[in-house]
């Protein structure tokens, strides 16, 4: 056996993380063995706390510690506009722009038939429930300008327009195939300002 069993188990767990290959998993494992015990323990407990204390916001499906996330609890936000994003980290990207004052809805993925991701796998049902009360006037489809992002936007536009809601899409000031997460604030701001109706 190449590694003592606990080390082999640690490497195996680290290798499951996105972007971590066998080599980096080994490097991280040896690093964790070298750090003081309290440091390793605080990493372990941060992971445990995050898993135990976080859930999805009952309204927008963002990651939250309470039943409703901070954005949904904020009375100053404009609830008549909802930006639909693929992942919680996209909310952080749009919040960095500081211009958007509406609400959000997180789909937790994008349509991808090849990978078996259909509308049932996304938080579409929750979105429709939310739109049912008639308070929302505009939905901004803020999915990435990728094949999956565009397909998801098109699907939602067809679904939502008959309900009588204004459906807009972020302008393609965004780099094609680019990700919200990586776009700078100025680009995102103009993508938001020049959004077009679908
Ligand atoms: Zn929320």
Short mmCIF file of N, CA, C and O in Angstrom, two decimals, residues 14-102:
data_model
loop_
_atom_site.label_atom_id
_atom_site.label_comp_id
_atom_site.label_asym_id
_atom_site.label_seq_id
_atom_site.Cartn_x
_atom_site.Cartn_y
_atom_site.Cartn_z
N UNK A 14 -10.47 14.38 -1.08
CA UNK A 14 -10.07 15.64 -1.70
C UNK A 14 -10.16 15.56 -3.22
O UNK A 14 -10.50 16.53 -3.89
N UNK A 15 -9.88 14.38 -3.75
CA UNK A 15 -9.92 14.19 -5.20
C UNK A 15 -11.32 14.35 -5.77
O UNK A 15 -11.48 14.59 -6.97
N UNK A 16 -12.33 14.21 -4.90
CA UNK A 16 -13.71 14.35 -5.38
C UNK A 16 -14.06 15.82 -5.62
O UNK A 16 -15.08 16.12 -6.24
N UNK A 17 -13.25 16.76 -5.09
CA UNK A 17 -13.56 18.18 -5.25
C UNK A 17 -13.33 18.61 -6.69
O UNK A 17 -12.42 18.10 -7.35
N UNK A 18 -14.16 19.58 -7.17
CA UNK A 18 -14.00 20.02 -8.56
C UNK A 18 -12.63 20.66 -8.79
O UNK A 18 -12.18 21.45 -7.96
N UNK A 19 -11.99 20.32 -9.87
CA UNK A 19 -10.71 20.93 -10.22
C UNK A 19 -9.53 20.36 -9.46
O UNK A 19 -8.42 20.87 -9.58
N UNK A 20 -9.76 19.35 -8.63
CA UNK A 20 -8.65 18.76 -7.88
C UNK A 20 -8.30 17.39 -8.46
O UNK A 20 -9.09 16.45 -8.39
N UNK A 21 -7.13 17.30 -9.05
CA UNK A 21 -6.68 16.03 -9.61
C UNK A 21 -5.90 15.25 -8.57
O UNK A 21 -5.71 15.73 -7.44
N UNK A 22 -5.44 14.05 -8.90
CA UNK A 22 -4.72 13.20 -7.94
C UNK A 22 -3.50 13.88 -7.33
O UNK A 22 -3.28 13.80 -6.12
N UNK A 23 -2.75 14.62 -8.16
CA UNK A 23 -1.54 15.28 -7.67
C UNK A 23 -1.86 16.36 -6.65
O UNK A 23 -1.25 16.41 -5.57
N UNK A 24 -2.85 17.26 -6.97
CA UNK A 24 -3.19 18.31 -6.01
C UNK A 24 -3.82 17.72 -4.77
O UNK A 24 -3.64 18.25 -3.67
N UNK A 25 -4.57 16.63 -4.93
CA UNK A 25 -5.18 15.99 -3.76
C UNK A 25 -4.09 15.53 -2.79
O UNK A 25 -4.19 15.72 -1.58
N UNK A 26 -3.04 14.96 -3.33
CA UNK A 26 -1.92 14.52 -2.47
C UNK A 26 -1.25 15.71 -1.80
O UNK A 26 -0.94 15.68 -0.61
N UNK A 27 -1.04 16.79 -2.60
CA UNK A 27 -0.38 17.97 -2.05
C UNK A 27 -1.20 18.56 -0.91
O UNK A 27 -0.68 18.92 0.15
N UNK A 28 -2.54 18.66 -1.13
CA UNK A 28 -3.42 19.20 -0.10
C UNK A 28 -3.43 18.32 1.14
O UNK A 28 -3.40 18.81 2.27
N UNK A 29 -3.45 17.02 0.93
CA UNK A 29 -3.48 16.09 2.06
C UNK A 29 -2.22 16.25 2.91
O UNK A 29 -2.30 16.35 4.14
N UNK A 30 -1.06 16.29 2.27
CA UNK A 30 0.19 16.47 3.03
C UNK A 30 0.22 17.82 3.74
O UNK A 30 0.69 17.94 4.86
N UNK A 31 -0.35 18.83 3.08
CA UNK A 31 -0.42 20.15 3.70
C UNK A 31 -1.26 20.08 4.98
O UNK A 31 -0.87 20.60 6.02
N UNK A 32 -2.43 19.42 4.87
CA UNK A 32 -3.33 19.33 6.03
C UNK A 32 -2.69 18.55 7.18
O UNK A 32 -2.94 18.83 8.35
N UNK A 33 -1.83 17.60 6.85
CA UNK A 33 -1.16 16.83 7.90
C UNK A 33 -0.12 17.70 8.62
O UNK A 33 0.16 17.51 9.80
N UNK A 34 0.43 18.67 7.90
CA UNK A 34 1.47 19.53 8.47
C UNK A 34 0.90 20.65 9.34
O UNK A 34 1.56 21.11 10.26
N UNK A 35 -0.34 21.17 9.02
CA UNK A 35 -0.85 22.32 9.76
C UNK A 35 -1.20 21.92 11.19
O UNK A 35 -1.45 20.74 11.46
N UNK A 36 -1.20 22.89 12.14
CA UNK A 36 -1.57 22.58 13.52
C UNK A 36 -2.96 21.96 13.58
O UNK A 36 -3.81 22.28 12.75
N UNK A 37 -3.17 21.12 14.58
CA UNK A 37 -4.42 20.39 14.67
C UNK A 37 -5.64 21.31 14.70
O UNK A 37 -6.66 21.03 14.07
N UNK A 38 -5.54 22.46 15.43
CA UNK A 38 -6.72 23.35 15.52
C UNK A 38 -7.11 23.91 14.15
O UNK A 38 -8.28 24.14 13.87
N UNK A 39 -6.11 24.10 13.29
CA UNK A 39 -6.42 24.64 11.96
C UNK A 39 -7.16 23.60 11.12
O UNK A 39 -8.14 23.92 10.44
N UNK A 40 -6.68 22.38 11.19
CA UNK A 40 -7.35 21.30 10.45
C UNK A 40 -8.77 21.10 10.99
O UNK A 40 -9.72 20.91 10.23
N UNK A 41 -8.91 21.21 12.33
CA UNK A 41 -10.23 21.05 12.93
C UNK A 41 -11.18 22.16 12.53
O UNK A 41 -12.37 21.94 12.35
N UNK A 42 -10.65 23.40 12.40
CA UNK A 42 -11.57 24.48 12.04
C UNK A 42 -12.03 24.34 10.59
O UNK A 42 -13.16 24.71 10.26
N UNK A 43 -11.20 23.77 9.74
CA UNK A 43 -11.65 23.48 8.37
C UNK A 43 -12.76 22.43 8.40
O UNK A 43 -13.82 22.59 7.79
N UNK A 44 -12.52 21.37 9.18
CA UNK A 44 -13.51 20.30 9.27
C UNK A 44 -14.83 20.83 9.83
O UNK A 44 -15.90 20.51 9.31
N UNK A 45 -14.75 21.72 10.86
CA UNK A 45 -16.01 22.17 11.44
C UNK A 45 -16.68 23.21 10.54
O UNK A 45 -17.91 23.32 10.55
N UNK A 46 -15.90 23.97 9.77
CA UNK A 46 -16.53 24.91 8.83
C UNK A 46 -17.35 24.15 7.79
O UNK A 46 -18.46 24.56 7.43
N UNK A 47 -16.81 23.03 7.33
CA UNK A 47 -17.54 22.20 6.36
C UNK A 47 -18.81 21.65 7.00
O UNK A 47 -19.90 21.74 6.44
N UNK A 48 -18.65 21.13 8.23
CA UNK A 48 -19.81 20.54 8.93
C UNK A 48 -20.89 21.60 9.17
O UNK A 48 -22.06 21.38 8.90
N UNK A 49 -20.47 22.79 9.67
CA UNK A 49 -21.45 23.87 9.94
C UNK A 49 -22.17 24.31 8.69
O UNK A 49 -23.38 24.54 8.71
N UNK A 50 -21.41 24.47 7.61
CA UNK A 50 -22.02 24.92 6.36
C UNK A 50 -23.09 23.91 5.92
O UNK A 50 -24.19 24.29 5.50
N UNK A 51 -22.75 22.62 6.03
CA UNK A 51 -23.71 21.60 5.62
C UNK A 51 -24.93 21.57 6.53
O UNK A 51 -26.05 21.37 6.09
N UNK A 52 -24.71 21.78 7.85
CA UNK A 52 -25.82 21.67 8.80
C UNK A 52 -26.68 22.92 8.83
O UNK A 52 -27.89 22.84 8.95
N UNK A 53 -26.04 24.10 8.72
CA UNK A 53 -26.79 25.33 8.98
C UNK A 53 -27.35 26.00 7.73
O UNK A 53 -28.19 26.89 7.83
N UNK A 54 -26.86 25.60 6.56
CA UNK A 54 -27.34 26.27 5.36
C UNK A 54 -28.43 25.46 4.68
O UNK A 54 -28.43 24.24 4.73
N UNK A 55 -29.35 26.19 4.07
CA UNK A 55 -30.41 25.54 3.30
C UNK A 55 -30.75 26.45 2.15
O UNK A 55 -30.12 27.49 1.96
N UNK A 56 -31.79 26.10 1.40
CA UNK A 56 -32.20 26.96 0.31
C UNK A 56 -33.32 27.87 0.79
O UNK A 56 -34.22 27.43 1.50
N UNK A 57 -33.23 29.15 0.41
CA UNK A 57 -34.26 30.13 0.74
C UNK A 57 -35.61 29.63 0.20
O UNK A 57 -35.70 29.20 -0.94
N UNK A 58 -36.63 29.70 1.06
CA UNK A 58 -37.94 29.16 0.68
C UNK A 58 -38.53 29.90 -0.50
O UNK A 58 -39.36 29.38 -1.22
N UNK A 59 -38.08 31.16 -0.71
CA UNK A 59 -38.64 31.96 -1.79
C UNK A 59 -37.80 31.90 -3.08
O UNK A 59 -38.28 31.50 -4.11
N UNK A 60 -36.52 32.27 -2.96
CA UNK A 60 -35.72 32.42 -4.19
C UNK A 60 -34.75 31.26 -4.42
O UNK A 60 -34.07 31.23 -5.44
N UNK A 61 -34.64 30.34 -3.46
CA UNK A 61 -33.77 29.16 -3.60
C UNK A 61 -32.28 29.49 -3.50
O UNK A 61 -31.43 28.67 -3.82
N UNK A 62 -31.98 30.72 -3.06
CA UNK A 62 -30.59 31.10 -2.78
C UNK A 62 -30.13 30.35 -1.52
O UNK A 62 -30.94 29.87 -0.76
N UNK A 63 -28.82 30.25 -1.33
CA UNK A 63 -28.33 29.61 -0.11
C UNK A 63 -28.57 30.56 1.06
O UNK A 63 -28.30 31.76 0.97
N UNK A 64 -29.11 30.03 2.15
CA UNK A 64 -29.53 30.87 3.26
C UNK A 64 -29.37 30.15 4.58
O UNK A 64 -29.43 28.93 4.65
N UNK A 65 -29.20 30.95 5.65
CA UNK A 65 -29.13 30.34 6.98
C UNK A 65 -30.54 30.30 7.59
O UNK A 65 -30.88 29.40 8.34
N UNK A 66 -31.36 31.30 7.21
CA UNK A 66 -32.73 31.36 7.72
C UNK A 66 -33.70 30.85 6.65
O UNK A 66 -33.32 30.60 5.52
N UNK A 67 -34.97 30.78 7.04
CA UNK A 67 -36.02 30.34 6.11
C UNK A 67 -35.99 31.18 4.82
O UNK A 67 -36.09 30.66 3.72
N UNK A 68 -35.84 32.53 5.01
CA UNK A 68 -35.71 33.41 3.86
C UNK A 68 -34.31 34.02 3.86
O UNK A 68 -33.79 34.36 4.92
N UNK A 69 -33.72 34.18 2.68
CA UNK A 69 -32.37 34.73 2.60
C UNK A 69 -32.39 36.24 2.87
O UNK A 69 -33.45 36.85 2.92
N UNK A 70 -31.22 36.84 3.03
CA UNK A 70 -31.13 38.26 3.36
C UNK A 70 -31.77 39.15 2.30
O UNK A 70 -32.39 40.16 2.62
N UNK A 71 -31.62 38.77 1.04
CA UNK A 71 -32.17 39.58 -0.04
C UNK A 71 -33.70 39.54 0.01
O UNK A 71 -34.36 40.56 -0.11
N UNK A 72 -34.26 38.36 0.22
CA UNK A 72 -35.72 38.23 0.29
C UNK A 72 -36.30 38.92 1.52
O UNK A 72 -37.44 39.37 1.51
N UNK A 73 -35.49 39.02 2.59
CA UNK A 73 -35.97 39.67 3.82
C UNK A 73 -35.84 41.18 3.75
O UNK A 73 -36.43 41.90 4.55
N UNK A 74 -35.05 41.68 2.79
CA UNK A 74 -34.77 43.11 2.68
C UNK A 74 -35.99 43.84 2.08
O UNK A 74 -36.30 43.68 0.91
N UNK A 75 -36.64 44.64 2.91
CA UNK A 75 -37.86 45.34 2.49
C UNK A 75 -37.63 46.39 1.41
O UNK A 75 -38.58 46.85 0.79
N UNK A 76 -36.37 46.79 1.20
CA UNK A 76 -36.09 47.83 0.20
C UNK A 76 -35.96 47.27 -1.21
O UNK A 76 -35.84 48.01 -2.17
N UNK A 77 -35.94 45.94 -1.33
CA UNK A 77 -35.79 45.35 -2.67
C UNK A 77 -37.13 45.41 -3.41
O UNK A 77 -38.20 45.28 -2.82
N UNK A 78 -37.02 45.59 -4.72
CA UNK A 78 -38.19 45.68 -5.58
C UNK A 78 -38.64 44.27 -5.96
O UNK A 78 -37.98 43.58 -6.74
N UNK A 79 -39.76 43.85 -5.40
CA UNK A 79 -40.24 42.48 -5.62
C UNK A 79 -40.97 42.29 -6.93
O UNK A 79 -41.42 41.20 -7.25
N UNK A 80 -41.13 43.38 -7.70
CA UNK A 80 -41.85 43.23 -8.97
C UNK A 80 -40.92 42.77 -10.09
O UNK A 80 -41.37 42.46 -11.18
N UNK A 81 -39.62 42.75 -9.82
CA UNK A 81 -38.66 42.29 -10.82
C UNK A 81 -37.85 41.12 -10.26
O UNK A 81 -37.34 41.21 -9.15
N UNK A 82 -37.76 40.06 -11.04
CA UNK A 82 -36.98 38.90 -10.60
C UNK A 82 -35.92 38.58 -11.65
O UNK A 82 -36.24 38.43 -12.83
N UNK A 83 -34.67 38.51 -11.23
CA UNK A 83 -33.60 38.06 -12.12
C UNK A 83 -33.42 36.56 -11.91
O UNK A 83 -33.24 36.10 -10.78
N UNK A 84 -33.50 35.80 -13.01
CA UNK A 84 -33.37 34.35 -12.90
C UNK A 84 -31.93 33.95 -13.23
O UNK A 84 -31.41 34.26 -14.30
N UNK A 85 -31.30 33.28 -12.29
CA UNK A 85 -29.91 32.87 -12.47
C UNK A 85 -29.78 31.36 -12.31
O UNK A 85 -30.66 30.71 -11.75
N UNK A 86 -28.65 30.83 -12.81
CA UNK A 86 -28.44 29.38 -12.75
C UNK A 86 -27.99 28.94 -11.36
O UNK A 86 -28.48 27.95 -10.82
N UNK A 87 -27.04 29.69 -10.78
CA UNK A 87 -26.41 29.24 -9.54
C UNK A 87 -26.37 30.38 -8.51
O UNK A 87 -26.33 31.55 -8.88
N UNK A 88 -26.32 30.03 -7.22
CA UNK A 88 -26.23 31.07 -6.18
C UNK A 88 -25.06 32.02 -6.39
O UNK A 88 -25.16 33.21 -6.09
N UNK A 89 -23.93 31.53 -6.94
CA UNK A 89 -22.78 32.42 -7.11
C UNK A 89 -23.06 33.52 -8.14
O UNK A 89 -22.40 34.56 -8.14
N UNK A 90 -24.05 33.31 -9.03
CA UNK A 90 -24.41 34.35 -9.99
C UNK A 90 -25.07 35.54 -9.29
O UNK A 90 -25.00 36.66 -9.78
N UNK A 91 -25.73 35.29 -8.17
CA UNK A 91 -26.33 36.39 -7.39
C UNK A 91 -25.22 37.30 -6.91
O UNK A 91 -25.30 38.52 -7.04
N UNK A 92 -24.15 36.71 -6.40
CA UNK A 92 -23.03 37.50 -5.92
C UNK A 92 -22.48 38.37 -7.04
O UNK A 92 -22.14 39.54 -6.83
N UNK A 93 -22.40 37.82 -8.26
CA UNK A 93 -21.89 38.58 -9.41
C UNK A 93 -22.78 39.79 -9.68
O UNK A 93 -22.30 40.91 -9.86
N UNK A 94 -24.10 39.58 -9.69
CA UNK A 94 -25.01 40.70 -9.97
C UNK A 94 -25.06 41.70 -8.81
O UNK A 94 -25.22 42.90 -9.04
N UNK A 95 -24.89 41.22 -7.60
CA UNK A 95 -24.88 42.12 -6.44
C UNK A 95 -23.66 43.04 -6.46
O UNK A 95 -23.70 44.15 -5.97
N UNK A 96 -22.57 42.56 -7.05
CA UNK A 96 -21.35 43.37 -7.14
C UNK A 96 -21.57 44.61 -8.00
O UNK A 96 -20.86 45.59 -7.87
N UNK A 97 -22.56 44.55 -8.89
CA UNK A 97 -22.85 45.68 -9.77
C UNK A 97 -23.48 46.84 -8.99
O UNK A 97 -23.36 48.00 -9.37
N UNK A 98 -24.15 46.54 -7.87
CA UNK A 98 -24.78 47.53 -6.99
C UNK A 98 -25.93 48.30 -7.63
O UNK A 98 -26.42 49.25 -7.05
N UNK A 99 -26.33 47.98 -8.85
CA UNK A 99 -27.39 48.73 -9.52
C UNK A 99 -28.71 47.98 -9.45
O UNK A 99 -29.78 48.58 -9.46
N UNK A 100 -28.60 46.66 -9.38
CA UNK A 100 -29.81 45.85 -9.43
C UNK A 100 -30.47 45.82 -8.05
O UNK A 100 -29.85 45.44 -7.06
N UNK A 101 -31.74 46.23 -7.98
CA UNK A 101 -32.44 46.28 -6.69
C UNK A 101 -33.63 45.33 -6.63
O UNK A 101 -34.47 45.42 -5.74
N UNK A 102 -33.74 44.47 -7.65
CA UNK A 102 -34.87 43.54 -7.68
C UNK A 102 -34.58 42.28 -6.87
O UNK A 102 -33.64 42.21 -6.10
#
